[in-house]
Amino acid sequence: TLLRLAERMKRLGTETAFEVLAAARALEAKGQDIIHLEIGEPDFDTPLNIKEAAKRALDEGYTHYGPAAGYPVVREAIAEEVSRTRHIPVDPDEVVVTPGAKPIMFFALLACVDEGDEVIYPNPGFPIYESVIHFLGAKPVPLILREEKQFRYDLDQLKKAVSKKTRMLILNSPHNPTGGVLTSDDLQEIARLAVENDILVLSDEVYSRCLYDGLEHVSVASFPEMKSRTIILDGFSKTFAMTGWRLGFGVMPKPIAEAVERIQINSNSCTASFSQMAGIEALKGPQSRVKEMVEEFQRRRDVIVDGLNQLPGFRCYRPHGAFYVFPNVESTGKDSRTLADYLLREAGVACLSGTSFGKFGEGYIRFSYATSVENIRKALNRIETALKNFSAKRVVSR
């Protein structure tokens, strides 16, 4: 009884990517060669100018507590960047800087959603959405993303999902795990629905610069009457290869920003000061490295999609954003989790079951192509061999 956990802990999920990473590391420790396609982390190093800015910040004394919502100069830089890229006026007081982007997700839901409220979220989708909704005692309402719709939101289904209890809608475009991207027409209709039904929108735009084929990011906040009901979630991890810096931010109406700031005071006080100074350089410094990374991601996307579509039992949609592919693997004869485990242990390829992103991810596998083309081609060869071995074993067993 002394070590009894709170009942609410039974409602808190996890992010399977880190569990698979740990299992893969354990196999590596035993001598097995593993190709890591499970974790959503760019393999590029943080650009040199950003690292140098952090070093200067350390030398200049940015090693102490900062304001809970972020240094004013950092909030100003973010406000300018979001104003420019989302085509909306943003005041620095509407910005909260956090240690990574996840706190914006958690804090925004905590600040705005009560027990019994309904939150519509994409499924398959980033698992922490559903986890936090459950944790707060709210009701998760899944919006199924389907391959035949290019993993975009089904607007008819969305209308049916809205009820008088709907408090918030979560958007994620470009989308993890599918790479799907909502069109401007999609967003316009979603905005209309949100306004008509008085719904808050949490718009996860952390992959906003990871777009391909000439696409440009469009934020739901840019549509009429939407800025006042939208919380934009973004950060530096994906765009600038700064995952270990733990630097994210949210842009939201001022009353919500004040509430999120108060939650931050009660949890982690503030975001690391020198990381924030590096963030200014990331936004205002040269952007050529970002462009190069995105171009390389697109090259890798084409290699992995073309390769997966050659494999027996695989069918892979070519995504337009993020750095993941989500192939349909139903024809392999294995369920998603069994296949993902098989590929890790038999092929040495770490990937994630589609069910890691919700029950409607069954029949799919997620591969991250945030690794070299050489690794991708090696992984494809290993998967092909493993599938042949699996087919041979199945024939023998019959």
Coordinates of N, CA and C in Angstrom, one line a residue, residues 191-335:
A191 N -11.7 24.8 -40.3 CA -11.9 26.1 -39.7 C -13.3 26.5 -39.6
R192 N -14.1 26.3 -40.6 CA -15.5 26.6 -40.6 C -16.2 25.8 -39.5
L193 N -15.9 24.5 -39.5 CA -16.5 23.6 -38.5 C -16.1 24.1 -37.0
A194 N -14.9 24.4 -36.8 CA -14.5 24.9 -35.5 C -15.2 26.1 -35.1
V195 N -15.3 27.1 -36.0 CA -16.0 28.3 -35.6 C -17.5 28.1 -35.3
E196 N -18.1 27.3 -36.2 CA -19.6 27.1 -36.0 C -19.9 26.3 -34.7
N197 N -18.9 25.5 -34.3 CA -19.2 24.7 -33.1 C -18.4 25.1 -31.9
D198 N -17.8 26.3 -32.0 CA -17.0 26.9 -30.9 C -16.0 25.9 -30.3
I199 N -15.1 25.3 -31.1 CA -14.2 24.3 -30.8 C -12.8 25.0 -30.8
L200 N -12.0 24.7 -29.8 CA -10.6 25.0 -29.8 C -9.8 24.0 -30.7
V201 N -8.7 24.5 -31.3 CA -7.9 23.6 -32.2 C -6.5 23.7 -31.6
L202 N -5.9 22.5 -31.4 CA -4.5 22.4 -31.1 C -3.8 21.9 -32.4
S203 N -3.1 22.8 -33.0 CA -2.5 22.5 -34.3 C -1.0 22.2 -34.2
D204 N -0.7 20.9 -34.3 CA 0.7 20.4 -34.1 C 1.4 20.6 -35.5
E205 N 2.3 21.6 -35.5 CA 2.9 22.0 -36.8 C 4.4 21.8 -36.7
V206 N 4.9 20.8 -35.9 CA 6.3 20.7 -35.6 C 7.0 20.2 -36.9
Y207 N 6.3 19.7 -37.9 CA 7.0 19.3 -39.2 C 6.7 20.3 -40.3
S208 N 6.4 21.5 -39.9 CA 5.9 22.5 -40.9 C 6.9 22.8 -42.0
R209 N 8.2 22.6 -41.8 CA 9.2 22.9 -42.8 C 9.7 21.6 -43.5
C210 N 9.2 20.5 -43.1 CA 9.5 19.2 -43.7 C 8.4 18.9 -44.7
L211 N 8.4 19.6 -45.8 CA 7.4 19.5 -46.9 C 8.2 19.2 -48.2
Y212 N 7.5 18.4 -49.1 CA 8.2 18.1 -50.4 C 7.3 18.4 -51.6
D213 N 7.9 18.2 -52.7 CA 7.1 18.3 -54.0 C 6.6 19.7 -54.2
G214 N 7.3 20.7 -53.6 CA 6.9 22.1 -53.8 C 5.8 22.6 -52.9
L215 N 5.3 21.8 -52.0 CA 4.2 22.2 -51.1 C 4.7 23.2 -50.1
E216 N 3.8 24.1 -49.7 CA 4.1 25.1 -48.7 C 3.1 24.9 -47.5
H217 N 3.6 25.2 -46.3 CA 2.8 24.9 -45.2 C 1.7 26.0 -45.1
V218 N 0.5 25.5 -44.7 CA -0.6 26.3 -44.4 C -1.1 26.0 -43.0
S219 N -1.3 27.0 -42.2 CA -1.8 26.8 -40.8 C -3.3 27.1 -40.7
V220 N -4.0 26.3 -39.9 CA -5.4 26.6 -39.7 C -5.6 27.9 -39.0
A221 N -4.6 28.4 -38.3 CA -4.7 29.7 -37.6 C -4.9 30.9 -38.6
S222 N -4.5 30.7 -39.8 CA -4.5 31.8 -40.8 C -5.9 32.0 -41.4
F223 N -6.9 31.2 -41.1 CA -8.2 31.3 -41.6 C -9.0 32.3 -40.7
P224 N -10.0 32.9 -41.3 CA -10.8 33.9 -40.5 C -11.4 33.3 -39.2
E225 N -11.2 34.1 -38.2 CA -11.7 33.8 -36.8 C -11.0 32.6 -36.2
M226 N -9.9 32.2 -36.7 CA -9.3 31.0 -36.2 C -8.1 31.3 -35.2
K227 N -7.4 32.4 -35.4 CA -6.3 32.7 -34.6 C -6.7 32.8 -33.1
S228 N -7.9 33.2 -32.8 CA -8.4 33.4 -31.5 C -8.8 32.1 -30.8
R229 N -8.8 31.0 -31.6 CA -9.2 29.7 -31.1 C -8.2 28.6 -31.4
T230 N -7.0 29.0 -31.8 CA -6.0 28.0 -32.2 C -4.7 28.1 -31.3
I231 N -4.2 26.9 -30.9 CA -2.9 26.8 -30.2 C -2.0 26.2 -31.2
I232 N -1.0 26.9 -31.7 CA 0.0 26.3 -32.6 C 1.1 25.7 -31.7
L233 N 1.5 24.5 -32.0 CA 2.6 23.8 -31.4 C 3.7 23.6 -32.4
D234 N 4.9 24.1 -32.0 CA 6.0 24.0 -32.9 C 7.3 23.9 -32.1
G235 N 8.4 23.7 -32.7 CA 9.7 23.6 -32.0 C 10.9 23.5 -32.9
F236 N 12.0 23.3 -32.4 CA 13.3 23.3 -33.1 C 13.8 22.0 -33.4
S237 N 13.3 20.9 -32.8 CA 13.9 19.6 -32.8 C 14.0 19.0 -34.3
K238 N 12.9 19.1 -35.0 CA 12.9 18.5 -36.3 C 13.5 19.3 -37.4
T239 N 13.2 20.6 -37.4 CA 13.6 21.5 -38.4 C 15.1 21.8 -38.4
F240 N 15.7 21.9 -37.2 CA 17.1 22.3 -37.0 C 17.9 21.2 -36.4
A241 N 17.4 20.0 -36.4 CA 18.1 18.8 -35.8 C 18.6 19.2 -34.4
M242 N 17.7 19.6 -33.6 CA 18.0 20.0 -32.2 C 17.2 19.2 -31.2
T243 N 17.1 17.9 -31.4 CA 16.3 17.1 -30.5 C 16.8 17.1 -29.1
G244 N 18.1 17.1 -28.9 CA 18.6 17.1 -27.5 C 18.7 18.4 -26.8
W245 N 18.3 19.5 -27.5 CA 18.4 20.8 -27.0 C 17.1 21.1 -26.1
R246 N 16.1 20.3 -26.4 CA 14.8 20.5 -25.7 C 14.3 21.9 -25.8
L247 N 13.9 22.3 -27.0 CA 13.4 23.7 -27.2 C 12.2 23.7 -28.1
G248 N 11.1 24.0 -27.5 CA 9.8 24.1 -28.3 C 9.1 25.4 -27.9
F249 N 7.9 25.6 -28.6 CA 7.1 26.8 -28.2 C 5.7 26.6 -28.7
G250 N 4.8 27.4 -28.1 CA 3.5 27.4 -28.5 C 3.0 28.8 -28.8
V251 N 2.1 29.0 -29.7 CA 1.5 30.3 -30.0 C 0.0 30.2 -29.8
M252 N -0.5 31.0 -28.9 CA -1.9 30.8 -28.5 C -2.5 32.1 -28.0
P253 N -3.9 32.2 -27.9 CA -4.5 33.4 -27.3 C -3.9 33.7 -25.9
K254 N -3.8 35.0 -25.6 CA -3.1 35.4 -24.4 C -3.6 34.8 -23.1
P255 N -4.9 34.6 -22.9 CA -5.4 34.0 -21.7 C -4.9 32.6 -21.5
I256 N -4.8 31.8 -22.7 CA -4.3 30.5 -22.6 C -2.8 30.5 -22.4
A257 N -2.1 31.4 -23.0 CA -0.7 31.6 -22.8 C -0.4 31.8 -21.3
E258 N -1.2 32.7 -20.6 CA -0.9 32.9 -19.2 C -1.2 31.7 -18.4
A259 N -2.2 30.9 -18.7 CA -2.4 29.6 -18.0 C -1.3 28.6 -18.2
V260 N -0.8 28.5 -19.5 CA 0.3 27.6 -19.8 C 1.5 28.0 -19.0
E261 N 1.8 29.3 -19.0 CA 2.9 29.8 -18.2 C 2.9 29.4 -16.8
R262 N 1.7 29.5 -16.2 CA 1.5 29.2 -14.8 C 1.7 27.7 -14.6
I263 N 1.3 26.9 -15.5 CA 1.5 25.4 -15.4 C 3.0 25.2 -15.5
Q264 N 3.7 25.9 -16.4 CA 5.2 25.7 -16.5 C 5.9 26.1 -15.2
I265 N 5.4 27.1 -14.5 CA 6.0 27.5 -13.3 C 5.9 26.4 -12.2
N266 N 4.7 25.7 -12.3 CA 4.4 24.6 -11.4 C 5.1 23.3 -11.7
S267 N 5.7 23.3 -12.9 CA 6.3 22.0 -13.3 C 7.8 22.1 -13.5
N268 N 8.3 22.8 -14.5 CA 9.7 22.8 -14.8 C 10.3 24.2 -14.8
S269 N 9.6 25.2 -14.2 CA 10.1 26.5 -14.0 C 10.3 27.3 -15.3
C270 N 11.2 26.8 -16.1 CA 11.5 27.6 -17.3 C 12.3 26.7 -18.3
T271 N 12.6 27.2 -19.4 CA 13.4 26.5 -20.4 C 14.9 26.9 -20.3
A272 N 15.8 26.0 -20.6 CA 17.2 26.3 -20.5 C 17.6 27.6 -21.2
S273 N 18.3 28.5 -20.5 CA 18.5 29.8 -21.0 C 19.4 29.8 -22.3
F274 N 20.5 29.0 -22.2 CA 21.4 29.0 -23.4 C 20.8 28.4 -24.6
S275 N 19.9 27.4 -24.4 CA 19.2 26.8 -25.5 C 18.3 27.8 -26.2
Q276 N 17.7 28.7 -25.4 CA 16.8 29.7 -26.0 C 17.6 30.7 -26.8
M277 N 18.8 31.0 -26.4 CA 19.7 31.9 -27.2 C 20.1 31.3 -28.5
A278 N 20.3 30.0 -28.4 CA 20.6 29.2 -29.7 C 19.4 29.3 -30.6
G279 N 18.2 29.2 -30.0 CA 17.0 29.3 -30.8 C 16.9 30.5 -31.6
I280 N 17.3 31.7 -31.1 CA 17.3 32.9 -31.8 C 18.1 32.8 -33.1
E281 N 19.3 32.2 -32.9 CA 20.2 32.0 -34.1 C 19.6 31.1 -35.1
A282 N 18.9 30.1 -34.6 CA 18.3 29.1 -35.5 C 17.3 29.8 -36.4
L283 N 16.5 30.7 -35.8 CA 15.4 31.4 -36.6 C 16.0 32.5 -37.5
K284 N 17.0 33.2 -37.0 CA 17.4 34.4 -37.7 C 18.7 34.2 -38.5
G285 N 19.4 33.1 -38.2 CA 20.6 32.9 -38.9 C 20.4 32.3 -40.3
P286 N 21.5 31.8 -41.0 CA 21.3 31.2 -42.3 C 20.4 30.0 -42.3
Q287 N 19.6 29.9 -43.3 CA 18.6 28.8 -43.4 C 19.0 27.8 -44.5
S288 N 20.2 27.9 -45.1 CA 20.6 27.0 -46.2 C 20.7 25.6 -45.7
R289 N 21.1 25.4 -44.4 CA 21.3 24.0 -43.9 C 19.9 23.3 -43.8
V290 N 18.9 24.1 -43.4 CA 17.5 23.5 -43.4 C 17.1 23.1 -44.8
K291 N 17.3 23.9 -45.7 CA 16.9 23.6 -47.1 C 17.6 22.3 -47.6
E292 N 18.9 22.2 -47.3 CA 19.7 21.0 -47.7 C 19.1 19.8 -47.0
M293 N 18.8 19.9 -45.7 CA 18.2 18.7 -45.0 C 16.9 18.3 -45.6
V294 N 16.0 19.2 -45.9 CA 14.7 18.9 -46.5 C 14.9 18.2 -47.9
E295 N 15.8 18.7 -48.7 CA 16.1 18.1 -50.0 C 16.6 16.7 -49.8
E296 N 17.5 16.5 -48.8 CA 18.0 15.1 -48.6 C 16.9 14.2 -48.1
F297 N 16.0 14.7 -47.3 CA 14.9 13.9 -46.8 C 14.0 13.5 -48.0
Q298 N 13.8 14.4 -48.9 CA 13.0 14.0 -50.1 C 13.6 12.9 -50.9
R299 N 14.9 13.0 -51.1 CA 15.7 12.0 -51.8 C 15.5 10.6 -51.1
R300 N 15.7 10.7 -49.8 CA 15.5 9.4 -49.0 C 14.1 8.9 -49.1
R301 N 13.1 9.8 -49.0 CA 11.7 9.3 -49.2 C 11.5 8.6 -50.4
D302 N 12.0 9.1 -51.5 CA 11.9 8.4 -52.8 C 12.5 7.0 -52.8
V303 N 13.7 6.9 -52.2 CA 14.4 5.7 -52.2 C 13.6 4.6 -51.4
I304 N 13.1 5.0 -50.2 CA 12.5 4.0 -49.3 C 11.1 3.7 -49.9
V305 N 10.4 4.6 -50.4 CA 9.0 4.3 -51.0 C 9.2 3.4 -52.2
D306 N 10.1 3.7 -53.1 CA 10.3 2.9 -54.3 C 10.7 1.5 -53.9
G307 N 11.6 1.4 -52.8 CA 12.1 0.1 -52.4 C 11.0 -0.7 -51.7
L308 N 10.2 -0.1 -50.8 CA 9.1 -0.8 -50.1 C 8.1 -1.3 -51.1
N309 N 7.8 -0.6 -52.1 CA 6.8 -1.0 -53.1 C 7.2 -2.2 -54.0
Q310 N 8.5 -2.5 -53.9 CA 9.0 -3.7 -54.6 C 8.9 -5.0 -53.7
L311 N 8.7 -4.8 -52.4 CA 8.7 -5.9 -51.5 C 7.4 -6.6 -51.5
P312 N 7.4 -8.0 -51.4 CA 6.1 -8.7 -51.4 C 5.3 -8.4 -50.1
G313 N 4.0 -8.1 -50.3 CA 3.2 -7.9 -49.2 C 3.2 -6.4 -48.7
F314 N 4.0 -5.6 -49.3 CA 4.1 -4.2 -48.9 C 3.4 -3.3 -50.0
R315 N 2.7 -2.2 -49.5 CA 2.2 -1.2 -50.4 C 2.3 0.1 -49.7
C316 N 3.1 1.0 -50.3 CA 3.5 2.2 -49.6 C 3.1 3.5 -50.3
Y317 N 2.3 4.3 -49.7 CA 1.9 5.7 -50.2 C 3.1 6.6 -50.1
R318 N 3.3 7.5 -51.1 CA 4.4 8.4 -51.1 C 4.0 9.7 -50.3
P319 N 4.5 9.9 -49.1 CA 4.0 11.0 -48.3 C 4.6 12.3 -48.8
H320 N 3.9 13.4 -48.4 CA 4.3 14.8 -48.8 C 5.0 15.6 -47.7
G321 N 5.1 15.0 -46.5 CA 5.7 15.7 -45.4 C 6.2 14.8 -44.4
A322 N 6.9 15.5 -43.3 CA 7.5 14.8 -42.2 C 8.7 13.9 -42.8
F323 N 9.1 12.9 -42.0 CA 10.1 12.0 -42.5 C 9.9 10.6 -42.1
Y324 N 8.6 10.2 -42.4 CA 8.1 8.8 -42.1 C 7.4 8.3 -43.3
V325 N 7.5 6.9 -43.5 CA 6.6 6.2 -44.4 C 5.8 5.3 -43.6
F326 N 4.5 5.0 -44.1 CA 3.6 4.1 -43.3 C 3.0 3.1 -44.3
P327 N 3.8 2.1 -44.7 CA 3.4 1.1 -45.6 C 2.3 0.2 -45.1
N328 N 1.4 -0.2 -46.0 CA 0.4 -1.2 -45.7 C 1.0 -2.6 -45.8
V329 N 0.9 -3.4 -44.7 CA 1.6 -4.7 -44.7 C 0.6 -5.8 -44.5
E330 N -0.6 -5.6 -44.7 CA -1.7 -6.6 -44.5 C -1.4 -7.9 -45.3
S331 N -0.9 -7.7 -46.5 CA -0.7 -8.9 -47.3 C 0.5 -9.7 -46.9
T332 N 1.3 -9.3 -45.9 CA 2.4 -10.2 -45.5 C 1.9 -11.4 -44.7
G333 N 0.7 -11.3 -44.2 CA 0.1 -12.3 -43.4 C 0.4 -12.2 -41.9
K334 N 1.1 -11.2 -41.5 CA 1.4 -10.9 -40.1 C 0.7 -9.7 -39.6
D335 N 0.3 -9.7 -38.3 CA -0.2 -8.4 -37.8 C 1.0 -7.5 -37.6

